[in-house]
């Protein structure tokens, strides 16, 4: 699958913004339930307000933060989630301290933050801390089930473990594969799939059943 997706879309080179690890973490929260283009607007606002650091975010009223990230949607909820993330980040001593932690410990800590679920936490682990953790999302379930790679019935953790056991541990592969799956899910394997334009069509159970 990896090589077919790569042939179709080319290297993605994620994370989709060029900021540092903290900006990746902020983006991982803001991208919940919204398109990346909206996240970019919210991050732009934070840059303009010189508010892209944990101390500044914690120091401003939550209503002000909510207004800055308004383009990302669910902005009141996300303002609270961002502040939770920042409290943990500052309390743990910042990025240099956190990066010294074992991946399992870091993952457990991230998942204990209110508003950070497995997909957000694994985005942070893979794209901010460069840990060999595969990020599963709705595109992954759809693509893997349609192609017949997996049967329905997998949950987040079992699908993550399934991919990691076959392809990992490999940060570069996990980084690129997740990005390619998102791209493919956006552009080709959509709810109404464009199978005629898909490099996977001759290997895909869904297409062959049509
Ligand atoms: S052939 Fe169709 S259903 Fe299968 S992966 Fe491609 S777009 Fe999706």
mmCIF file of N, CA and C in Angstrom, residues 23-128:
data_model
loop_
_atom_site.group_PDB
_atom_site.id
_atom_site.type_symbol
_atom_site.label_atom_id
_atom_site.label_comp_id
_atom_site.label_asym_id
_atom_site.label_seq_id
_atom_site.Cartn_x
_atom_site.Cartn_y
_atom_site.Cartn_z
ATOM 1 N N UNK A 23 4.502 24.035 18.456
ATOM 2 C CA UNK A 23 3.488 24.386 17.448
ATOM 3 C C UNK A 23 2.802 23.122 16.897
ATOM 4 N N UNK A 24 3.566 22.048 16.760
ATOM 5 C CA UNK A 24 2.963 20.775 16.335
ATOM 6 C C UNK A 24 1.914 20.325 17.351
ATOM 7 N N UNK A 25 2.247 20.454 18.633
ATOM 8 C CA UNK A 25 1.304 20.041 19.683
ATOM 9 C C UNK A 25 0.034 20.872 19.625
ATOM 10 N N UNK A 26 0.193 22.177 19.450
ATOM 11 C CA UNK A 26 -0.976 23.055 19.352
ATOM 12 C C UNK A 26 -1.813 22.655 18.136
ATOM 13 N N UNK A 27 -1.146 22.425 17.013
ATOM 14 C CA UNK A 27 -1.861 22.028 15.798
ATOM 15 C C UNK A 27 -2.597 20.708 15.976
ATOM 16 N N UNK A 28 -2.012 19.789 16.731
ATOM 17 C CA UNK A 28 -2.655 18.484 16.942
ATOM 18 C C UNK A 28 -3.971 18.634 17.698
ATOM 19 N N UNK A 29 -4.039 19.582 18.614
ATOM 20 C CA UNK A 29 -5.307 19.838 19.323
ATOM 21 C C UNK A 29 -6.272 20.588 18.404
ATOM 22 N N UNK A 30 -5.769 21.590 17.705
ATOM 23 C CA UNK A 30 -6.662 22.417 16.886
ATOM 24 C C UNK A 30 -7.246 21.650 15.705
ATOM 25 N N UNK A 31 -6.560 20.631 15.231
ATOM 26 C CA UNK A 31 -7.045 19.920 14.047
ATOM 27 C C UNK A 31 -8.159 18.917 14.368
ATOM 28 N N UNK A 32 -8.490 18.774 15.632
ATOM 29 C CA UNK A 32 -9.605 17.873 15.978
ATOM 30 C C UNK A 32 -10.885 18.354 15.290
ATOM 31 N N UNK A 33 -11.494 17.491 14.541
ATOM 32 C CA UNK A 33 -12.797 17.764 13.880
ATOM 33 C C UNK A 33 -12.791 18.968 12.953
ATOM 34 N N UNK A 34 -11.683 19.262 12.331
ATOM 35 C CA UNK A 34 -11.694 20.352 11.355
ATOM 36 C C UNK A 34 -10.606 20.133 10.313
ATOM 37 N N UNK A 35 -10.749 20.841 9.187
ATOM 38 C CA UNK A 35 -9.752 20.738 8.118
ATOM 39 C C UNK A 35 -8.511 21.550 8.486
ATOM 40 N N UNK A 36 -7.380 21.120 7.947
ATOM 41 C CA UNK A 36 -6.120 21.763 8.291
ATOM 42 C C UNK A 36 -6.104 23.244 7.902
ATOM 43 N N UNK A 37 -6.789 23.603 6.836
ATOM 44 C CA UNK A 37 -6.796 25.000 6.395
ATOM 45 C C UNK A 37 -7.324 25.907 7.509
ATOM 46 N N UNK A 38 -8.255 25.416 8.308
ATOM 47 C CA UNK A 38 -8.780 26.216 9.419
ATOM 48 C C UNK A 38 -7.763 26.310 10.566
ATOM 49 N N UNK A 39 -7.027 25.252 10.744
ATOM 50 C CA UNK A 39 -5.976 25.253 11.770
ATOM 51 C C UNK A 39 -4.910 26.296 11.422
ATOM 52 N N UNK A 40 -4.572 26.357 10.147
ATOM 53 C CA UNK A 40 -3.553 27.331 9.718
ATOM 54 C C UNK A 40 -3.967 28.760 10.069
ATOM 55 N N UNK A 41 -5.253 29.056 9.906
ATOM 56 C CA UNK A 41 -5.726 30.408 10.240
ATOM 57 C C UNK A 41 -5.602 30.663 11.740
ATOM 58 N N UNK A 42 -5.949 29.675 12.530
ATOM 59 C CA UNK A 42 -5.856 29.833 13.983
ATOM 60 C C UNK A 42 -4.393 29.989 14.416
ATOM 61 N N UNK A 43 -3.513 29.186 13.840
ATOM 62 C CA UNK A 43 -2.089 29.287 14.186
ATOM 63 C C UNK A 43 -1.530 30.645 13.730
ATOM 64 N N UNK A 44 -1.981 31.112 12.586
ATOM 65 C CA UNK A 44 -1.570 32.439 12.128
ATOM 66 C C UNK A 44 -1.968 33.499 13.162
ATOM 67 N N UNK A 45 -3.194 33.400 13.670
ATOM 68 C CA UNK A 45 -3.643 34.360 14.691
ATOM 69 C C UNK A 45 -2.766 34.298 15.937
ATOM 70 N N UNK A 46 -2.411 33.076 16.342
ATOM 71 C CA UNK A 46 -1.553 32.930 17.528
ATOM 72 C C UNK A 46 -0.176 33.532 17.277
ATOM 73 N N UNK A 47 0.336 33.326 16.066
ATOM 74 C CA UNK A 47 1.625 33.946 15.712
ATOM 75 C C UNK A 47 1.529 35.458 15.771
ATOM 76 N N UNK A 48 0.475 35.989 15.159
ATOM 77 C CA UNK A 48 0.303 37.448 15.115
ATOM 78 C C UNK A 48 0.232 38.043 16.515
ATOM 79 N N UNK A 49 -0.388 37.305 17.428
ATOM 80 C CA UNK A 49 -0.538 37.772 18.810
ATOM 81 C C UNK A 49 0.681 37.421 19.669
ATOM 82 N N UNK A 50 1.709 36.833 19.035
ATOM 83 C CA UNK A 50 2.917 36.382 19.736
ATOM 84 C C UNK A 50 2.548 35.496 20.934
ATOM 85 N N UNK A 51 1.629 34.573 20.647
ATOM 86 C CA UNK A 51 1.072 33.749 21.721
ATOM 87 C C UNK A 51 1.356 32.266 21.517
ATOM 88 N N UNK A 52 2.362 31.946 20.685
ATOM 89 C CA UNK A 52 2.607 30.526 20.439
ATOM 90 C C UNK A 52 3.653 29.958 21.388
ATOM 91 N N UNK A 53 3.432 30.165 22.659
ATOM 92 C CA UNK A 53 4.224 29.454 23.659
ATOM 93 C C UNK A 53 3.339 29.193 24.860
ATOM 94 N N UNK A 54 3.705 28.148 25.598
ATOM 95 C CA UNK A 54 2.809 27.660 26.654
ATOM 96 C C UNK A 54 2.575 28.714 27.734
ATOM 97 N N UNK A 55 3.626 29.457 28.101
ATOM 98 C CA UNK A 55 3.481 30.457 29.162
ATOM 99 C C UNK A 55 2.504 31.554 28.768
ATOM 100 N N UNK A 56 2.602 32.018 27.525
ATOM 101 C CA UNK A 56 1.701 33.085 27.065
ATOM 102 C C UNK A 56 0.268 32.580 27.010
ATOM 103 N N UNK A 57 0.085 31.371 26.515
ATOM 104 C CA UNK A 57 -1.277 30.809 26.443
ATOM 105 C C UNK A 57 -1.877 30.704 27.848
ATOM 106 N N UNK A 58 -1.074 30.257 28.799
ATOM 107 C CA UNK A 58 -1.596 30.117 30.168
ATOM 108 C C UNK A 58 -1.830 31.473 30.824
ATOM 109 N N UNK A 59 -1.090 32.477 30.348
ATOM 110 C CA UNK A 59 -1.198 33.795 30.976
ATOM 111 C C UNK A 59 -2.346 34.641 30.449
ATOM 112 N N UNK A 60 -2.961 34.226 29.357
ATOM 113 C CA UNK A 60 -4.037 35.056 28.792
ATOM 114 C C UNK A 60 -5.409 34.512 29.204
ATOM 115 N N UNK A 61 -6.409 35.382 29.243
ATOM 116 C CA UNK A 61 -7.752 34.888 29.564
ATOM 117 C C UNK A 61 -8.191 33.841 28.535
ATOM 118 N N UNK A 62 -8.915 32.846 29.018
ATOM 119 C CA UNK A 62 -9.346 31.772 28.118
ATOM 120 C C UNK A 62 -10.226 32.313 26.991
ATOM 121 N N UNK A 63 -10.997 33.365 27.287
ATOM 122 C CA UNK A 63 -11.871 33.939 26.247
ATOM 123 C C UNK A 63 -11.036 34.553 25.122
ATOM 124 N N UNK A 64 -9.912 35.164 25.479
ATOM 125 C CA UNK A 64 -9.010 35.746 24.467
ATOM 126 C C UNK A 64 -8.400 34.630 23.606
ATOM 127 N N UNK A 65 -7.968 33.572 24.257
ATOM 128 C CA UNK A 65 -7.412 32.431 23.518
ATOM 129 C C UNK A 65 -8.474 31.862 22.571
ATOM 130 N N UNK A 66 -9.698 31.739 23.076
ATOM 131 C CA UNK A 66 -10.776 31.195 22.246
ATOM 132 C C UNK A 66 -10.994 32.052 21.000
ATOM 133 N N UNK A 67 -10.911 33.355 21.149
ATOM 134 C CA UNK A 67 -11.098 34.223 19.986
ATOM 135 C C UNK A 67 -9.971 34.041 18.966
ATOM 136 N N UNK A 68 -8.758 33.887 19.460
ATOM 137 C CA UNK A 68 -7.621 33.711 18.545
ATOM 138 C C UNK A 68 -7.741 32.416 17.742
ATOM 139 N N UNK A 69 -8.247 31.376 18.365
ATOM 140 C CA UNK A 69 -8.307 30.080 17.666
ATOM 141 C C UNK A 69 -9.680 29.831 17.061
ATOM 142 N N UNK A 70 -10.511 30.841 17.028
ATOM 143 C CA UNK A 70 -11.889 30.705 16.533
ATOM 144 C C UNK A 70 -11.973 30.020 15.158
ATOM 145 N N UNK A 71 -11.066 30.312 14.198
ATOM 146 C CA UNK A 71 -11.201 29.673 12.875
ATOM 147 C C UNK A 71 -11.157 28.146 12.918
ATOM 148 N N UNK A 72 -10.601 27.572 13.979
ATOM 149 C CA UNK A 72 -10.468 26.106 14.025
ATOM 150 C C UNK A 72 -11.760 25.413 14.471
ATOM 151 N N UNK A 73 -12.786 26.197 14.831
ATOM 152 C CA UNK A 73 -14.045 25.586 15.252
ATOM 153 C C UNK A 73 -13.971 25.057 16.682
ATOM 154 N N UNK A 74 -15.138 24.848 17.294
ATOM 155 C CA UNK A 74 -15.203 24.358 18.684
ATOM 156 C C UNK A 74 -14.197 25.112 19.555
ATOM 157 N N UNK A 75 -14.127 26.416 19.341
ATOM 158 C CA UNK A 75 -13.003 27.185 19.892
ATOM 159 C C UNK A 75 -13.030 27.300 21.412
ATOM 160 N N UNK A 76 -14.222 27.305 22.014
ATOM 161 C CA UNK A 76 -14.260 27.357 23.489
ATOM 162 C C UNK A 76 -13.729 26.049 24.081
ATOM 163 N N UNK A 77 -14.153 24.937 23.490
ATOM 164 C CA UNK A 77 -13.680 23.632 23.973
ATOM 165 C C UNK A 77 -12.172 23.508 23.743
ATOM 166 N N UNK A 78 -11.739 23.907 22.551
ATOM 167 C CA UNK A 78 -10.314 23.751 22.225
ATOM 168 C C UNK A 78 -9.434 24.681 23.057
ATOM 169 N N UNK A 79 -9.957 25.843 23.431
ATOM 170 C CA UNK A 79 -9.178 26.743 24.303
ATOM 171 C C UNK A 79 -8.909 26.041 25.631
ATOM 172 N N UNK A 80 -9.921 25.386 26.177
ATOM 173 C CA UNK A 80 -9.731 24.643 27.423
ATOM 174 C C UNK A 80 -8.736 23.502 27.253
ATOM 175 N N UNK A 81 -8.851 22.808 26.126
ATOM 176 C CA UNK A 81 -7.937 21.678 25.874
ATOM 177 C C UNK A 81 -6.493 22.154 25.713
ATOM 178 N N UNK A 82 -6.341 23.271 25.001
ATOM 179 C CA UNK A 82 -4.986 23.815 24.830
ATOM 180 C C UNK A 82 -4.379 24.205 26.173
ATOM 181 N N UNK A 83 -5.179 24.798 27.007
ATOM 182 C CA UNK A 83 -4.670 25.190 28.326
ATOM 183 C C UNK A 83 -4.308 23.954 29.156
ATOM 184 N N UNK A 84 -5.114 22.896 29.044
ATOM 185 C CA UNK A 84 -4.758 21.648 29.744
ATOM 186 C C UNK A 84 -3.407 21.124 29.264
ATOM 187 N N UNK A 85 -3.234 21.138 27.936
ATOM 188 C CA UNK A 85 -1.961 20.672 27.362
ATOM 189 C C UNK A 85 -0.802 21.541 27.858
ATOM 190 N N UNK A 86 -1.016 22.849 27.863
ATOM 191 C CA UNK A 86 0.055 23.770 28.286
ATOM 192 C C UNK A 86 0.399 23.596 29.761
ATOM 193 N N UNK A 87 -0.607 23.367 30.591
ATOM 194 C CA UNK A 87 -0.345 23.149 32.015
ATOM 195 C C UNK A 87 0.549 21.920 32.203
ATOM 196 N N UNK A 88 0.215 20.859 31.483
ATOM 197 C CA UNK A 88 1.038 19.638 31.555
ATOM 198 C C UNK A 88 2.449 19.925 31.053
ATOM 199 N N UNK A 89 2.541 20.623 29.932
ATOM 200 C CA UNK A 89 3.822 20.906 29.268
ATOM 201 C C UNK A 89 4.745 21.705 30.194
ATOM 202 N N UNK A 90 4.187 22.758 30.774
ATOM 203 C CA UNK A 90 4.983 23.603 31.674
ATOM 204 C C UNK A 90 5.323 22.828 32.951
ATOM 205 N N UNK A 91 4.324 22.140 33.489
ATOM 206 C CA UNK A 91 4.524 21.396 34.739
ATOM 207 C C UNK A 91 5.584 20.312 34.601
ATOM 208 N N UNK A 92 5.694 19.754 33.390
ATOM 209 C CA UNK A 92 6.668 18.672 33.164
ATOM 210 C C UNK A 92 8.060 19.216 32.853
ATOM 211 N N UNK A 93 8.179 20.532 32.710
ATOM 212 C CA UNK A 93 9.503 21.121 32.493
ATOM 213 C C UNK A 93 9.813 21.473 31.052
ATOM 214 N N UNK A 94 8.806 21.391 30.157
ATOM 215 C CA UNK A 94 9.021 21.797 28.760
ATOM 216 C C UNK A 94 9.575 20.685 27.890
ATOM 217 N N UNK A 95 9.832 21.016 26.651
ATOM 218 C CA UNK A 95 10.150 20.008 25.645
ATOM 219 C C UNK A 95 11.427 19.229 25.957
ATOM 220 N N UNK A 96 12.462 19.925 26.385
ATOM 221 C CA UNK A 96 13.739 19.235 26.606
ATOM 222 C C UNK A 96 13.629 18.166 27.687
ATOM 223 N N UNK A 97 12.848 18.456 28.721
ATOM 224 C CA UNK A 97 12.618 17.452 29.761
ATOM 225 C C UNK A 97 11.760 16.313 29.230
ATOM 226 N N UNK A 98 10.697 16.684 28.523
ATOM 227 C CA UNK A 98 9.753 15.675 28.050
ATOM 228 C C UNK A 98 10.396 14.712 27.055
ATOM 229 N N UNK A 99 11.278 15.233 26.226
ATOM 230 C CA UNK A 99 11.859 14.378 25.188
ATOM 231 C C UNK A 99 12.762 13.296 25.770
ATOM 232 N N UNK A 100 13.118 13.438 27.050
ATOM 233 C CA UNK A 100 13.955 12.416 27.678
ATOM 234 C C UNK A 100 13.136 11.229 28.189
ATOM 235 N N UNK A 101 11.810 11.379 28.118
ATOM 236 C CA UNK A 101 10.972 10.318 28.667
ATOM 237 C C UNK A 101 10.801 9.162 27.680
ATOM 238 N N UNK A 102 10.632 8.004 28.243
ATOM 239 C CA UNK A 102 10.313 6.797 27.485
ATOM 240 C C UNK A 102 8.980 6.997 26.742
ATOM 241 N N UNK A 103 8.864 6.408 25.550
ATOM 242 C CA UNK A 103 7.664 6.607 24.732
ATOM 243 C C UNK A 103 6.386 6.155 25.447
ATOM 244 N N UNK A 104 6.454 5.019 26.125
ATOM 245 C CA UNK A 104 5.264 4.515 26.820
ATOM 246 C C UNK A 104 4.816 5.454 27.924
ATOM 247 N N UNK A 105 5.770 5.988 28.664
ATOM 248 C CA UNK A 105 5.445 6.935 29.746
ATOM 249 C C UNK A 105 4.846 8.206 29.164
ATOM 250 N N UNK A 106 5.488 8.697 28.108
ATOM 251 C CA UNK A 106 5.018 9.938 27.468
ATOM 252 C C UNK A 106 3.599 9.747 26.938
ATOM 253 N N UNK A 107 3.344 8.591 26.335
ATOM 254 C CA UNK A 107 1.998 8.343 25.786
ATOM 255 C C UNK A 107 0.957 8.290 26.902
ATOM 256 N N UNK A 108 1.293 7.615 27.975
ATOM 257 C CA UNK A 108 0.338 7.550 29.095
ATOM 258 C C UNK A 108 0.056 8.943 29.646
ATOM 259 N N UNK A 109 1.093 9.761 29.752
ATOM 260 C CA UNK A 109 0.894 11.123 30.276
ATOM 261 C C UNK A 109 0.037 11.945 29.324
ATOM 262 N N UNK A 110 0.319 11.854 28.035
ATOM 263 C CA UNK A 110 -0.476 12.620 27.062
ATOM 264 C C UNK A 110 -1.946 12.210 27.129
ATOM 265 N N UNK A 111 -2.196 10.907 27.213
ATOM 266 C CA UNK A 111 -3.580 10.429 27.213
ATOM 267 C C UNK A 111 -4.294 10.734 28.523
ATOM 268 N N UNK A 112 -3.539 11.135 29.533
ATOM 269 C CA UNK A 112 -4.184 11.507 30.798
ATOM 270 C C UNK A 112 -4.634 12.970 30.797
ATOM 271 N N UNK A 113 -4.239 13.731 29.765
ATOM 272 C CA UNK A 113 -4.637 15.144 29.682
ATOM 273 C C UNK A 113 -6.064 15.211 29.150
ATOM 274 N N UNK A 114 -6.912 15.944 29.831
ATOM 275 C CA UNK A 114 -8.315 16.049 29.398
ATOM 276 C C UNK A 114 -8.369 16.740 28.030
ATOM 277 N N UNK A 115 -8.963 16.034 27.060
ATOM 278 C CA UNK A 115 -9.066 16.609 25.709
ATOM 279 C C UNK A 115 -8.022 16.071 24.748
ATOM 280 N N UNK A 116 -7.111 15.239 25.248
ATOM 281 C CA UNK A 116 -6.116 14.604 24.370
ATOM 282 C C UNK A 116 -6.465 13.116 24.272
ATOM 283 N N UNK A 117 -7.024 12.724 23.137
ATOM 284 C CA UNK A 117 -7.354 11.321 22.902
ATOM 285 C C UNK A 117 -6.217 10.627 22.170
ATOM 286 N N UNK A 118 -6.410 9.357 21.808
ATOM 287 C CA UNK A 118 -5.314 8.600 21.171
ATOM 288 C C UNK A 118 -4.798 9.237 19.881
ATOM 289 N N UNK A 119 -5.691 9.730 19.021
ATOM 290 C CA UNK A 119 -5.208 10.295 17.748
ATOM 291 C C UNK A 119 -4.380 11.561 17.986
ATOM 292 N N UNK A 120 -4.875 12.436 18.844
ATOM 293 C CA UNK A 120 -4.125 13.662 19.146
ATOM 294 C C UNK A 120 -2.806 13.331 19.840
ATOM 295 N N UNK A 121 -2.872 12.432 20.810
ATOM 296 C CA UNK A 121 -1.657 12.058 21.538
ATOM 297 C C UNK A 121 -0.618 11.434 20.616
ATOM 298 N N UNK A 122 -1.070 10.582 19.700
ATOM 299 C CA UNK A 122 -0.123 9.924 18.797
ATOM 300 C C UNK A 122 0.403 10.889 17.727
ATOM 301 N N UNK A 123 -0.427 11.850 17.313
ATOM 302 C CA UNK A 123 0.096 12.929 16.452
ATOM 303 C C UNK A 123 1.278 13.615 17.137
ATOM 304 N N UNK A 124 1.091 13.922 18.410
ATOM 305 C CA UNK A 124 2.142 14.624 19.166
ATOM 306 C C UNK A 124 3.380 13.741 19.306
ATOM 307 N N UNK A 125 3.156 12.464 19.626
ATOM 308 C CA UNK A 125 4.305 11.570 19.793
ATOM 309 C C UNK A 125 5.100 11.430 18.495
ATOM 310 N N UNK A 126 4.378 11.254 17.377
ATOM 311 C CA UNK A 126 5.057 11.005 16.099
ATOM 312 C C UNK A 126 5.671 12.288 15.527
ATOM 313 N N UNK A 127 4.875 13.366 15.499
ATOM 314 C CA UNK A 127 5.317 14.549 14.753
ATOM 315 C C UNK A 127 6.039 15.592 15.606
ATOM 316 N N UNK A 128 5.832 15.587 16.928
ATOM 317 C CA UNK A 128 6.577 16.519 17.783
ATOM 318 C C UNK A 128 7.779 15.839 18.429
#
